[in-house]
PDB file of C-alpha atoms and ligand atoms in Angstrom:
ATOM      1  CA  UNK D   1     102.075 106.450  -9.364  1.00  0.00           C
ATOM      2  CA  UNK D   2     105.756 107.037 -10.210  1.00  0.00           C
ATOM      3  CA  UNK D   3     107.836 109.550  -7.913  1.00  0.00           C
ATOM      4  CA  UNK D   4     107.865 113.463  -8.992  1.00  0.00           C
ATOM      5  CA  UNK D   5     111.060 114.340 -10.539  1.00  0.00           C
ATOM      6  CA  UNK D   6     112.341 117.470  -9.142  1.00  0.00           C
ATOM      7  CA  UNK D   7     115.090 120.257  -9.358  1.00  0.00           C
ATOM      8  CA  UNK D   8     115.591 121.985  -5.655  1.00  0.00           C
ATOM      9  CA  UNK D   9     116.887 125.399  -5.970  1.00  0.00           C
ATOM     10  CA  UNK D  10     117.981 126.500  -2.716  1.00  0.00           C
ATOM     11  CA  UNK D  11     119.881 129.029  -0.411  1.00  0.00           C
ATOM     12  CA  UNK D  12     120.505 126.608   2.760  1.00  0.00           C
ATOM     13  CA  UNK D  13     119.408 127.917   5.465  1.00  0.00           C
ATOM     14  CA  UNK D  14     118.410 125.884   8.054  1.00  0.00           C
ATOM     15  CA  UNK D  15     114.749 125.428   6.738  1.00  0.00           C
ATOM     16  CA  UNK D  16     116.008 124.728   3.316  1.00  0.00           C
ATOM     17  CA  UNK D  17     118.040 121.981   4.666  1.00  0.00           C
ATOM     18  CA  UNK D  18     115.046 120.328   6.444  1.00  0.00           C
ATOM     19  CA  UNK D  19     113.207 120.582   3.087  1.00  0.00           C
ATOM     20  CA  UNK D  20     115.767 118.954   1.130  1.00  0.00           C
ATOM     21  CA  UNK D  21     115.971 115.879   3.894  1.00  0.00           C
ATOM     22  CA  UNK D  22     112.269 115.657   3.760  1.00  0.00           C
ATOM     23  CA  UNK D  23     112.608 115.071  -0.145  1.00  0.00           C
ATOM     24  CA  UNK D  24     115.501 112.833   0.325  1.00  0.00           C
ATOM     25  CA  UNK D  25     113.480 110.697   2.905  1.00  0.00           C
ATOM     26  CA  UNK D  26     110.461 110.553   0.423  1.00  0.00           C
ATOM     27  CA  UNK D  27     111.496 108.275  -2.788  1.00  0.00           C
ATOM     28  CA  UNK D  28     108.308 106.979  -3.239  1.00  0.00           C
ATOM     29  CA  UNK D  29     106.812 110.360  -3.914  1.00  0.00           C
ATOM     30  CA  UNK D  30     109.941 112.601  -5.160  1.00  0.00           C
ATOM     31  CA  UNK D  31     113.035 111.984  -7.256  1.00  0.00           C
ATOM     32  CA  UNK D  32     115.486 114.770  -6.836  1.00  0.00           C
ATOM     33  CA  UNK D  33     117.369 115.170 -10.086  1.00  0.00           C
ATOM     34  CA  UNK D  34     119.678 117.559  -8.802  1.00  0.00           C
ATOM     35  CA  UNK D  35     120.188 120.591  -6.401  1.00  0.00           C
ATOM     36  CA  UNK D  36     121.025 124.220  -7.596  1.00  0.00           C
ATOM     37  CA  UNK D  37     122.394 126.663  -5.452  1.00  0.00           C
ATOM     38  CA  UNK D  38     121.516 130.423  -5.121  1.00  0.00           C
ATOM     39  CA  UNK D  39     122.910 133.191  -3.297  1.00  0.00           C
ATOM     40  CA  UNK D  40     120.267 134.148  -0.552  1.00  0.00           C
ATOM     41  CA  UNK D  41     120.368 133.686   2.890  1.00  0.00           C
ATOM     42  CA  UNK D  42     124.162 133.583   2.648  1.00  0.00           C
ATOM     43  CA  UNK D  43     126.425 134.282   0.020  1.00  0.00           C
ATOM     44  CA  UNK D  44     126.640 131.445  -2.868  1.00  0.00           C
ATOM     45  CA  UNK D  45     129.857 130.163  -1.707  1.00  0.00           C
ATOM     46  CA  UNK D  46     128.172 129.119   1.358  1.00  0.00           C
ATOM     47  CA  UNK D  47     124.644 127.918  -0.095  1.00  0.00           C
ATOM     48  CA  UNK D  48     126.697 125.760  -2.478  1.00  0.00           C
ATOM     49  CA  UNK D  49     128.739 124.158   0.315  1.00  0.00           C
ATOM     50  CA  UNK D  50     125.458 123.992   2.698  1.00  0.00           C
ATOM     51  CA  UNK D  51     123.746 122.298  -0.070  1.00  0.00           C
ATOM     52  CA  UNK D  52     126.366 119.703  -0.180  1.00  0.00           C
ATOM     53  CA  UNK D  53     126.749 119.466   3.705  1.00  0.00           C
ATOM     54  CA  UNK D  54     122.798 118.379   4.032  1.00  0.00           C
ATOM     55  CA  UNK D  55     123.420 115.583   1.154  1.00  0.00           C
ATOM     56  CA  UNK D  56     126.405 114.153   3.444  1.00  0.00           C
ATOM     57  CA  UNK D  57     124.055 114.401   6.370  1.00  0.00           C
ATOM     58  CA  UNK D  58     121.476 112.158   4.707  1.00  0.00           C
ATOM     59  CA  UNK D  59     124.443 110.102   2.695  1.00  0.00           C
ATOM     60  CA  UNK D  60     122.991 111.404  -0.679  1.00  0.00           C
ATOM     61  CA  UNK D  61     126.091 112.084  -2.146  1.00  0.00           C
ATOM     62  CA  UNK D  62     125.228 110.864  -5.386  1.00  0.00           C
ATOM     63  CA  UNK D  63     122.776 114.198  -5.842  1.00  0.00           C
ATOM     64  CA  UNK D  64     124.635 116.165  -8.096  1.00  0.00           C
ATOM     65  CA  UNK D  65     124.663 119.881  -6.499  1.00  0.00           C
ATOM     66  CA  UNK D  66     125.423 122.978  -9.029  1.00  0.00           C
ATOM     67  CA  UNK D  67     126.516 126.461  -8.007  1.00  0.00           C
ATOM     68  CA  UNK D  68     124.288 129.020  -9.635  1.00  0.00           C
ATOM     69  CA  UNK D  69     123.522 132.771  -9.511  1.00  0.00           C
ATOM     70  CA  UNK D  70     125.714 134.660  -7.103  1.00  0.00           C
ATOM     71  CA  UNK D  71     123.656 138.090  -7.238  1.00  0.00           C
ATOM     72  CA  UNK D  72     120.129 139.041  -8.376  1.00  0.00           C
ATOM     73  CA  UNK D  73     119.720 140.229 -12.004  1.00  0.00           C
ATOM     74  CA  UNK D  74     119.734 144.069 -11.486  1.00  0.00           C
ATOM     75  CA  UNK D  75     120.374 144.603  -7.614  1.00  0.00           C
ATOM     76  CA  UNK D  76     122.965 144.024  -4.932  1.00  0.00           C
ATOM     77  CA  UNK D  77     122.512 140.951  -2.873  1.00  0.00           C
ATOM     78  CA  UNK D  78     120.707 141.182   0.494  1.00  0.00           C
ATOM     79  CA  UNK D  79     121.642 138.260   2.930  1.00  0.00           C
ATOM     80  CA  UNK D  80     120.050 136.998   6.339  1.00  0.00           C
ATOM     81  CA  UNK D  81     122.879 136.026   8.281  1.00  0.00           C
ATOM     82  CA  UNK D  82     120.912 137.800  11.217  1.00  0.00           C
ATOM     83  CA  UNK D  83     118.282 134.991  11.128  1.00  0.00           C
ATOM     84  CA  UNK D  84     120.633 132.159   9.759  1.00  0.00           C
ATOM     85  CA  UNK D  85     123.991 132.672  11.147  1.00  0.00           C
ATOM     86  CA  UNK D  86     127.392 133.622   9.522  1.00  0.00           C
ATOM     87  CA  UNK D  87     127.428 129.873   7.962  1.00  0.00           C
ATOM     88  CA  UNK D  88     123.830 130.052   7.069  1.00  0.00           C
ATOM     89  CA  UNK D  89     123.631 126.476   8.893  1.00  0.00           C
ATOM     90  CA  UNK D  90     124.362 127.626  12.227  1.00  0.00           C
ATOM     91  CA  UNK D  91     123.271 125.284  15.183  1.00  0.00           C
ATOM     92  CA  UNK D  92     124.740 121.771  14.449  1.00  0.00           C
ATOM     93  CA  UNK D  93     128.644 120.945  14.375  1.00  0.00           C
ATOM     94  CA  UNK D  94     128.679 119.561  10.860  1.00  0.00           C
ATOM     95  CA  UNK D  95     131.957 118.326   8.966  1.00  0.00           C
ATOM     96  CA  UNK D  96     132.798 120.408   5.605  1.00  0.00           C
ATOM     97  CA  UNK D  97     131.565 118.519   2.443  1.00  0.00           C
ATOM     98  CA  UNK D  98     134.096 116.211   0.970  1.00  0.00           C
ATOM     99  CA  UNK D  99     131.605 115.857  -2.241  1.00  0.00           C
ATOM    100  CA  UNK D 100     132.761 118.398  -5.000  1.00  0.00           C
ATOM    101  CA  UNK D 101     130.468 120.759  -6.804  1.00  0.00           C
ATOM    102  CA  UNK D 102     129.104 119.385 -10.123  1.00  0.00           C
ATOM    103  CA  UNK D 103     130.622 120.685 -13.123  1.00  0.00           C
ATOM    104  CA  UNK D 104     128.641 123.520 -15.148  1.00  0.00           C
ATOM    105  CA  UNK D 105     126.296 126.251 -14.070  1.00  0.00           C
ATOM    106  CA  UNK D 106     123.013 125.570 -12.036  1.00  0.00           C
ATOM    107  CA  UNK D 107     121.171 127.551 -14.822  1.00  0.00           C
ATOM    108  CA  UNK D 108     122.532 125.232 -17.544  1.00  0.00           C
ATOM    109  CA  UNK D 109     121.506 122.158 -15.704  1.00  0.00           C
ATOM    110  CA  UNK D 110     118.119 123.513 -15.449  1.00  0.00           C
ATOM    111  CA  UNK D 111     117.734 124.156 -18.875  1.00  0.00           C
ATOM    112  CA  UNK D 112     119.420 120.797 -20.045  1.00  0.00           C
ATOM    113  CA  UNK D 113     117.330 118.817 -17.578  1.00  0.00           C
ATOM    114  CA  UNK D 114     114.081 120.280 -18.737  1.00  0.00           C
ATOM    115  CA  UNK D 115     115.011 119.694 -22.346  1.00  0.00           C
ATOM    116  CA  UNK D 116     116.293 116.058 -21.645  1.00  0.00           C
ATOM    117  CA  UNK D 117     112.740 115.134 -20.035  1.00  0.00           C
ATOM    118  CA  UNK D 118     109.467 114.865 -21.397  1.00  0.00           C
ATOM    119  CA  UNK D 119     107.590 117.854 -21.381  1.00  0.00           C
ATOM    120  CA  UNK D 120     105.572 118.161 -18.099  1.00  0.00           C
ATOM    121  CA  UNK D 121     107.623 115.928 -16.257  1.00  0.00           C
ATOM    122  CA  UNK D 122     109.694 117.860 -13.911  1.00  0.00           C
ATOM    123  CA  UNK D 123     108.845 120.157 -11.099  1.00  0.00           C
ATOM    124  CA  UNK D 124     111.097 123.132 -10.193  1.00  0.00           C
ATOM    125  CA  UNK D 125     110.936 123.830  -6.420  1.00  0.00           C
ATOM    126  CA  UNK D 126     112.587 127.219  -5.699  1.00  0.00           C
ATOM    127  CA  UNK D 127     113.424 127.550  -1.752  1.00  0.00           C
ATOM    128  CA  UNK D 128     115.205 130.868  -1.917  1.00  0.00           C
ATOM    129  CA  UNK D 129     115.277 134.159  -4.511  1.00  0.00           C
ATOM    130  CA  UNK D 130     114.582 133.148  -7.893  1.00  0.00           C
ATOM    131  CA  UNK D 131     117.877 134.314  -9.988  1.00  0.00           C
ATOM    132  CA  UNK D 132     118.578 130.644 -11.086  1.00  0.00           C
ATOM    133  CA  UNK D 133     114.894 130.208 -12.384  1.00  0.00           C
ATOM    134  CA  UNK D 134     114.199 133.548 -13.903  1.00  0.00           C
ATOM    135  CA  UNK D 135     117.929 133.192 -15.746  1.00  0.00           C
ATOM    136  CA  UNK D 136     117.148 130.014 -17.308  1.00  0.00           C
ATOM    137  CA  UNK D 137     113.921 131.155 -18.393  1.00  0.00           C
ATOM    138  CA  UNK D 138     115.264 134.078 -20.104  1.00  0.00           C
ATOM    139  CA  UNK D 139     118.292 132.112 -21.635  1.00  0.00           C
ATOM    140  CA  UNK D 140     116.048 129.182 -22.899  1.00  0.00           C
ATOM    141  CA  UNK D 141     112.360 130.733 -23.291  1.00  0.00           C
ATOM    142  CA  UNK D 142     111.484 127.161 -24.568  1.00  0.00           C
ATOM    143  CA  UNK D 143     112.100 125.438 -21.336  1.00  0.00           C
ATOM    144  CA  UNK D 144     109.011 127.195 -19.874  1.00  0.00           C
ATOM    145  CA  UNK D 145     106.291 125.044 -21.492  1.00  0.00           C
ATOM    146  CA  UNK D 146     108.302 122.164 -20.389  1.00  0.00           C
ATOM    147  CA  UNK D 147     107.905 122.696 -16.682  1.00  0.00           C
ATOM    148  CA  UNK D 148     105.510 120.586 -14.730  1.00  0.00           C
ATOM    149  CA  UNK D 149     105.013 123.042 -11.959  1.00  0.00           C
ATOM    150  CA  UNK D 150     106.893 125.373 -10.302  1.00  0.00           C
ATOM    151  CA  UNK D 151     106.251 124.983  -6.231  1.00  0.00           C
ATOM    152  CA  UNK D 152     108.093 127.569  -4.304  1.00  0.00           C
ATOM    153  CA  UNK D 153     108.348 129.186  -1.079  1.00  0.00           C
ATOM    154  CA  UNK D 154     107.951 132.926  -1.221  1.00  0.00           C
ATOM    155  CA  UNK D 155     105.837 135.889  -0.679  1.00  0.00           C
ATOM    156  CA  UNK D 156     103.157 136.802   1.646  1.00  0.00           C
ATOM    157  CA  UNK D 157      99.880 138.697   1.549  1.00  0.00           C
ATOM    158  CA  UNK D 158      97.953 138.720   4.814  1.00  0.00           C
ATOM    159  CA  UNK D 159     100.900 137.859   7.183  1.00  0.00           C
ATOM    160  CA  UNK D 160     102.772 140.840   5.263  1.00  0.00           C
ATOM    161  CA  UNK D 161     106.423 140.956   5.162  1.00  0.00           C
ATOM    162  CA  UNK D 162     109.449 139.720   7.295  1.00  0.00           C
ATOM    163  CA  UNK D 163     112.345 141.693   5.768  1.00  0.00           C
ATOM    164  CA  UNK D 164     110.379 144.967   5.180  1.00  0.00           C
ATOM    165  CA  UNK D 165     106.854 145.878   6.221  1.00  0.00           C
ATOM    166  CA  UNK D 166     105.577 144.623   2.600  1.00  0.00           C
ATOM    167  CA  UNK D 167     108.153 142.139   1.296  1.00  0.00           C
ATOM    168  CA  UNK D 168     108.757 138.542   2.140  1.00  0.00           C
ATOM    169  CA  UNK D 169     113.012 137.637   1.750  1.00  0.00           C
ATOM    170  CA  UNK D 170     113.248 135.193  -1.159  1.00  0.00           C
ATOM    171  CA  UNK D 171     111.004 137.671  -3.493  1.00  0.00           C
ATOM    172  CA  UNK D 172     112.561 140.910  -1.709  1.00  0.00           C
ATOM    173  CA  UNK D 173     116.266 139.802  -2.730  1.00  0.00           C
ATOM    174  CA  UNK D 174     115.252 139.754  -6.488  1.00  0.00           C
ATOM    175  CA  UNK D 175     111.851 141.383  -7.338  1.00  0.00           C
ATOM    176  CA  UNK D 176     112.775 141.339 -11.303  1.00  0.00           C
ATOM    177  CA  UNK D 177     113.541 137.642 -11.025  1.00  0.00           C
ATOM    178  CA  UNK D 178     110.235 136.904  -9.399  1.00  0.00           C
ATOM    179  CA  UNK D 179     108.466 139.111 -11.808  1.00  0.00           C
ATOM    180  CA  UNK D 180     109.834 137.121 -14.666  1.00  0.00           C
ATOM    181  CA  UNK D 181     108.750 133.576 -13.066  1.00  0.00           C
ATOM    182  CA  UNK D 182     105.347 134.671 -12.041  1.00  0.00           C
ATOM    183  CA  UNK D 183     104.799 136.091 -15.756  1.00  0.00           C
ATOM    184  CA  UNK D 184     106.257 133.325 -17.031  1.00  0.00           C
ATOM    185  CA  UNK D 185     102.855 131.340 -17.695  1.00  0.00           C
ATOM    186  CA  UNK D 186     104.443 128.173 -15.951  1.00  0.00           C
ATOM    187  CA  UNK D 187     101.938 126.741 -13.348  1.00  0.00           C
ATOM    188  CA  UNK D 188     102.744 128.046  -9.867  1.00  0.00           C
ATOM    189  CA  UNK D 189     102.064 127.015  -6.381  1.00  0.00           C
ATOM    190  CA  UNK D 190     102.989 129.573  -3.434  1.00  0.00           C
ATOM    191  CA  UNK D 191     104.096 128.405  -0.152  1.00  0.00           C
ATOM    192  CA  UNK D 192     103.958 132.463   1.489  1.00  0.00           C
ATOM    193  CA  UNK D 193     104.737 133.418   4.981  1.00  0.00           C
ATOM    194  CA  UNK D 194     100.633 133.281   5.295  1.00  0.00           C
ATOM    195  CA  UNK D 195     101.157 129.473   5.069  1.00  0.00           C
ATOM    196  CA  UNK D 196     104.895 128.817   6.637  1.00  0.00           C
ATOM    197  CA  UNK D 197     104.164 130.770   9.913  1.00  0.00           C
ATOM    198  CA  UNK D 198     101.656 128.487  10.805  1.00  0.00           C
ATOM    199  CA  UNK D 199     104.097 125.749  10.310  1.00  0.00           C
ATOM    200  CA  UNK D 200     106.057 126.453  13.575  1.00  0.00           C
ATOM    201  CA  UNK D 201     108.388 124.174  15.372  1.00  0.00           C
ATOM    202  CA  UNK D 202     107.095 124.419  19.192  1.00  0.00           C
ATOM    203  CA  UNK D 203     109.329 122.811  21.772  1.00  0.00           C
ATOM    204  CA  UNK D 204     107.156 119.672  21.531  1.00  0.00           C
ATOM    205  CA  UNK D 205     107.740 119.056  18.012  1.00  0.00           C
ATOM    206  CA  UNK D 206     111.478 119.727  18.226  1.00  0.00           C
ATOM    207  CA  UNK D 207     111.672 117.446  21.157  1.00  0.00           C
ATOM    208  CA  UNK D 208     110.131 114.481  18.776  1.00  0.00           C
ATOM    209  CA  UNK D 209     112.862 115.699  16.361  1.00  0.00           C
ATOM    210  CA  UNK D 210     115.591 114.956  19.008  1.00  0.00           C
ATOM    211  CA  UNK D 211     113.897 111.863  20.128  1.00  0.00           C
ATOM    212  CA  UNK D 212     114.500 110.372  16.699  1.00  0.00           C
ATOM    213  CA  UNK D 213     117.969 110.218  18.226  1.00  0.00           C
ATOM    214  CA  UNK D 214     119.855 109.672  14.824  1.00  0.00           C
ATOM    215  CA  UNK D 215     122.596 112.307  13.340  1.00  0.00           C
ATOM    216  CA  UNK D 216     119.935 113.654  11.296  1.00  0.00           C
ATOM    217  CA  UNK D 217     117.147 114.320  14.218  1.00  0.00           C
ATOM    218  CA  UNK D 218     119.839 115.827  16.337  1.00  0.00           C
ATOM    219  CA  UNK D 219     121.033 117.980  13.385  1.00  0.00           C
ATOM    220  CA  UNK D 220     117.672 119.175  12.349  1.00  0.00           C
ATOM    221  CA  UNK D 221     116.947 120.071  16.253  1.00  0.00           C
ATOM    222  CA  UNK D 222     119.839 121.856  16.590  1.00  0.00           C
ATOM    223  CA  UNK D 223     119.113 123.596  13.433  1.00  0.00           C
ATOM    224  CA  UNK D 224     115.845 124.787  14.662  1.00  0.00           C
ATOM    225  CA  UNK D 225     117.367 126.082  18.315  1.00  0.00           C
ATOM    226  CA  UNK D 226     119.182 128.425  16.284  1.00  0.00           C
ATOM    227  CA  UNK D 227     116.876 129.408  13.868  1.00  0.00           C
ATOM    228  CA  UNK D 228     114.003 130.036  15.989  1.00  0.00           C
ATOM    229  CA  UNK D 229     115.456 132.564  18.319  1.00  0.00           C
ATOM    230  CA  UNK D 230     114.939 135.406  15.255  1.00  0.00           C
ATOM    231  CA  UNK D 231     111.160 134.604  15.060  1.00  0.00           C
ATOM    232  CA  UNK D 232     110.263 134.010  18.727  1.00  0.00           C
ATOM    233  CA  UNK D 233     111.896 137.615  19.097  1.00  0.00           C
ATOM    234  CA  UNK D 234     110.410 139.359  16.416  1.00  0.00           C
ATOM    235  CA  UNK D 235     106.965 137.727  16.376  1.00  0.00           C
ATOM    236  CA  UNK D 236     106.677 136.160  20.137  1.00  0.00           C
ATOM    237  CA  UNK D 237     105.853 133.036  18.475  1.00  0.00           C
ATOM    238  CA  UNK D 238     106.148 129.440  19.796  1.00  0.00           C
ATOM    239  CA  UNK D 239     108.792 128.317  17.370  1.00  0.00           C
ATOM    240  CA  UNK D 240     110.641 128.622  14.174  1.00  0.00           C
ATOM    241  CA  UNK D 241     108.513 128.725  11.083  1.00  0.00           C
ATOM    242  CA  UNK D 242     109.716 125.695   9.060  1.00  0.00           C
ATOM    243  CA  UNK D 243     109.269 127.718   5.453  1.00  0.00           C
ATOM    244  CA  UNK D 244     110.901 125.777   2.929  1.00  0.00           C
ATOM    245  CA  UNK D 245     109.445 122.243   4.163  1.00  0.00           C
ATOM    246  CA  UNK D 246     106.279 123.428   3.133  1.00  0.00           C
ATOM    247  CA  UNK D 247     107.290 122.998  -0.404  1.00  0.00           C
ATOM    248  CA  UNK D 248     108.579 119.403  -0.301  1.00  0.00           C
ATOM    249  CA  UNK D 249     105.735 118.122   2.275  1.00  0.00           C
ATOM    250  CA  UNK D 250     103.093 119.636  -0.770  1.00  0.00           C
ATOM    251  CA  UNK D 251     104.857 117.258  -3.001  1.00  0.00           C
ATOM    252  CA  UNK D 252     103.934 114.275  -0.789  1.00  0.00           C
ATOM    253  CA  UNK D 253     100.534 115.336   0.752  1.00  0.00           C
ATOM    254  CA  UNK D 254      99.156 118.164  -1.230  1.00  0.00           C
ATOM    255  CA  UNK D 255      95.927 117.717   1.001  1.00  0.00           C
ATOM    256  CA  UNK D 256      97.866 119.433   4.080  1.00  0.00           C
ATOM    257  CA  UNK D 257      97.208 122.680   2.286  1.00  0.00           C
ATOM    258  CA  UNK D 258      94.634 124.891   0.796  1.00  0.00           C
ATOM    259  CA  UNK D 259      94.496 127.950  -1.035  1.00  0.00           C
ATOM    260  CA  UNK D 260      93.054 129.943  -3.907  1.00  0.00           C
ATOM    261  CA  UNK D 261      94.059 130.134  -7.505  1.00  0.00           C
ATOM    262  CA  UNK D 262      94.551 133.964  -7.931  1.00  0.00           C
ATOM    263  CA  UNK D 263      96.694 136.618  -9.609  1.00  0.00           C
ATOM    264  CA  UNK D 264      99.998 137.563  -7.823  1.00  0.00           C
ATOM    265  CA  UNK D 265     102.045 140.301  -9.281  1.00  0.00           C
ATOM    266  CA  UNK D 266     105.205 141.603  -8.093  1.00  0.00           C
ATOM    267  CA  UNK D 267     105.992 144.990  -7.068  1.00  0.00           C
ATOM    268  CA  UNK D 268     109.280 146.141  -8.911  1.00  0.00           C
ATOM    269  CA  UNK D 269     109.033 149.905  -8.923  1.00  0.00           C
ATOM    270  CA  UNK D 270     108.020 151.373  -5.597  1.00  0.00           C
ATOM    271  CA  UNK D 271     111.059 151.338  -3.095  1.00  0.00           C
ATOM    272  CA  UNK D 272     108.358 151.564  -0.591  1.00  0.00           C
ATOM    273  CA  UNK D 273     106.822 148.229  -1.217  1.00  0.00           C
ATOM    274  CA  UNK D 274     109.494 146.561  -3.473  1.00  0.00           C
ATOM    275  CA  UNK D 275     109.357 142.920  -3.743  1.00  0.00           C
ATOM    276  CA  UNK D 276     105.448 142.764  -2.454  1.00  0.00           C
ATOM    277  CA  UNK D 277     103.495 139.714  -3.766  1.00  0.00           C
ATOM    278  CA  UNK D 278     100.407 141.584  -4.684  1.00  0.00           C
ATOM    279  CA  UNK D 279      97.718 139.124  -4.525  1.00  0.00           C
ATOM    280  CA  UNK D 280      94.297 139.658  -5.737  1.00  0.00           C
ATOM    281  CA  UNK D 281      92.784 137.226  -3.293  1.00  0.00           C
ATOM    282  CA  UNK D 282      89.314 138.723  -3.240  1.00  0.00           C
ATOM    283  CA  UNK D 283      89.643 138.748  -7.330  1.00  0.00           C
ATOM    284  CA  UNK D 284      88.480 142.598  -7.416  1.00  0.00           C
ATOM    285  CA  UNK D 285      90.455 142.960 -10.613  1.00  0.00           C
ATOM    286  CA  UNK D 286      90.135 141.226 -14.066  1.00  0.00           C
ATOM    287  CA  UNK D 287      93.616 140.090 -13.528  1.00  0.00           C
ATOM    288  CA  UNK D 288      94.147 136.440 -14.969  1.00  0.00           C
ATOM    289  CA  UNK D 289      95.107 133.866 -12.144  1.00  0.00           C
ATOM    290  CA  UNK D 290      98.429 132.923 -12.509  1.00  0.00           C
ATOM    291  CA  UNK D 291      99.432 131.039  -9.193  1.00  0.00           C
ATOM    292  CA  UNK D 292      97.831 128.677  -6.368  1.00  0.00           C
ATOM    293  CA  UNK D 293      98.370 130.941  -3.273  1.00  0.00           C
ATOM    294  CA  UNK D 294      98.343 128.859  -0.277  1.00  0.00           C
ATOM    295  CA  UNK D 295      96.890 130.517   2.891  1.00  0.00           C
ATOM    296  CA  UNK D 296      96.461 127.050   5.284  1.00  0.00           C
ATOM    297  CA  UNK D 297      98.328 124.063   6.527  1.00  0.00           C
ATOM    298  CA  UNK D 298      97.241 121.352   8.941  1.00  0.00           C
ATOM    299  CA  UNK D 299     100.164 121.999  11.008  1.00  0.00           C
ATOM    300  CA  UNK D 300     100.092 119.010  12.860  1.00  0.00           C
ATOM    301  CA  UNK D 301      99.550 116.588   9.602  1.00  0.00           C
ATOM    302  CA  UNK D 302     102.649 118.426   8.740  1.00  0.00           C
ATOM    303  CA  UNK D 303     104.918 117.979  11.486  1.00  0.00           C
ATOM    304  CA  UNK D 304     103.867 114.308  11.791  1.00  0.00           C
ATOM    305  CA  UNK D 305     104.580 113.682   8.353  1.00  0.00           C
ATOM    306  CA  UNK D 306     108.219 115.454   8.465  1.00  0.00           C
ATOM    307  CA  UNK D 307     108.896 113.705  11.714  1.00  0.00           C
ATOM    308  CA  UNK D 308     107.929 110.215  10.414  1.00  0.00           C
ATOM    309  CA  UNK D 309     109.913 110.917   7.352  1.00  0.00           C
ATOM    310  CA  UNK D 310     113.107 112.293   8.996  1.00  0.00           C
ATOM    311  CA  UNK D 311     113.201 108.763  10.894  1.00  0.00           C
ATOM    312  CA  UNK D 312     113.906 107.202   7.645  1.00  0.00           C
ATOM    313  CA  UNK D 313     117.069 109.105   7.192  1.00  0.00           C
TER     314      UNK D 313
HETATM  315  O1  RIB Q 401     111.376 134.309   4.202  1.00  0.00           O
HETATM  316  C1  RIB Q 401     111.779 132.849   4.304  1.00  0.00           C
HETATM  317  C2  RIB Q 401     112.570 132.585   3.167  1.00  0.00           C
HETATM  318  O2  RIB Q 401     113.817 133.050   3.158  1.00  0.00           O
HETATM  319  C3  RIB Q 401     113.254 130.903   3.356  1.00  0.00           C
HETATM  320  O3  RIB Q 401     113.149 130.490   2.177  1.00  0.00           O
HETATM  321  C4  RIB Q 401     114.338 131.135   4.100  1.00  0.00           C
HETATM  322  O4  RIB Q 401     115.263 129.916   3.823  1.00  0.00           O
HETATM  323  C5  RIB Q 401     114.819 132.610   3.237  1.00  0.00           C
HETATM  324  O5  RIB Q 401     115.508 131.953   2.183  1.00  0.00           O
HETATM  325 CA1   CA Q 402     115.429 129.320   1.835  1.00  0.00          CA
END
């Protein structure tokens, strides 16, 4: 089976960085066509810089990195420095990137790439707010049917919200963009907090990253040392939830995950529940299913895969 061609749309973020590294370490299963940066955890200038830092960390400077949308479609940008630090990649000391941004806007790269490849052969992997994807779909509606699959990190149902009582950050930053994506008709696989909060980097698991004794292993361990304090304080959890790497791991080992194909709609009206992913998990309505909403992961299998693959870099 040839590797799956993907575009990673991302707002690095320590967990985004690990997701990108896992993709780079898995060429048998994944061919990264390009990385599109979006504003989210930190402003666009930093997410576009951090994406390049990660490419250089993994010696993958041949991968083009494009800057995308610097704000939501209709709202002010909300960022998450309280989780990811001022730089968005706090933890390890990593050099500023030497590689430059690719020419052109991320949205145009997404459009051009989907038009240049056979329909059904390019997967979009959003790891942050959905402005780039939604803008591409609005600007070029013809590309929606060409998408093989959208595998995204976002949303929450049983786990409820992490930025408000009802909303997960990626969806909350731009609910209108998420609404466009979830109504697009493209096949969607969702990795919500219901799954990612089980992918916790316990001290034992982080020691395994450190024991790789490589530039990448130490960087990931130091990112996690920083990133985990928010969730440990808030949830009393055993470590940082590796949200975004669940997307990449799914592309490599879908069997590690399970969920249900249900209807998911996005709250865009009520300020109280703005950005909530309303999943009809128990199918109590006749709303047509539009997303594979994951709710379980084999956490040990996930970390075994991640550690084994990071050892390759
Ligand atoms: O809510 C978690 C998500 O928000 C992750 O993608 C994290 O990187 C932030 O973007
Ligand atoms: Ca992210």
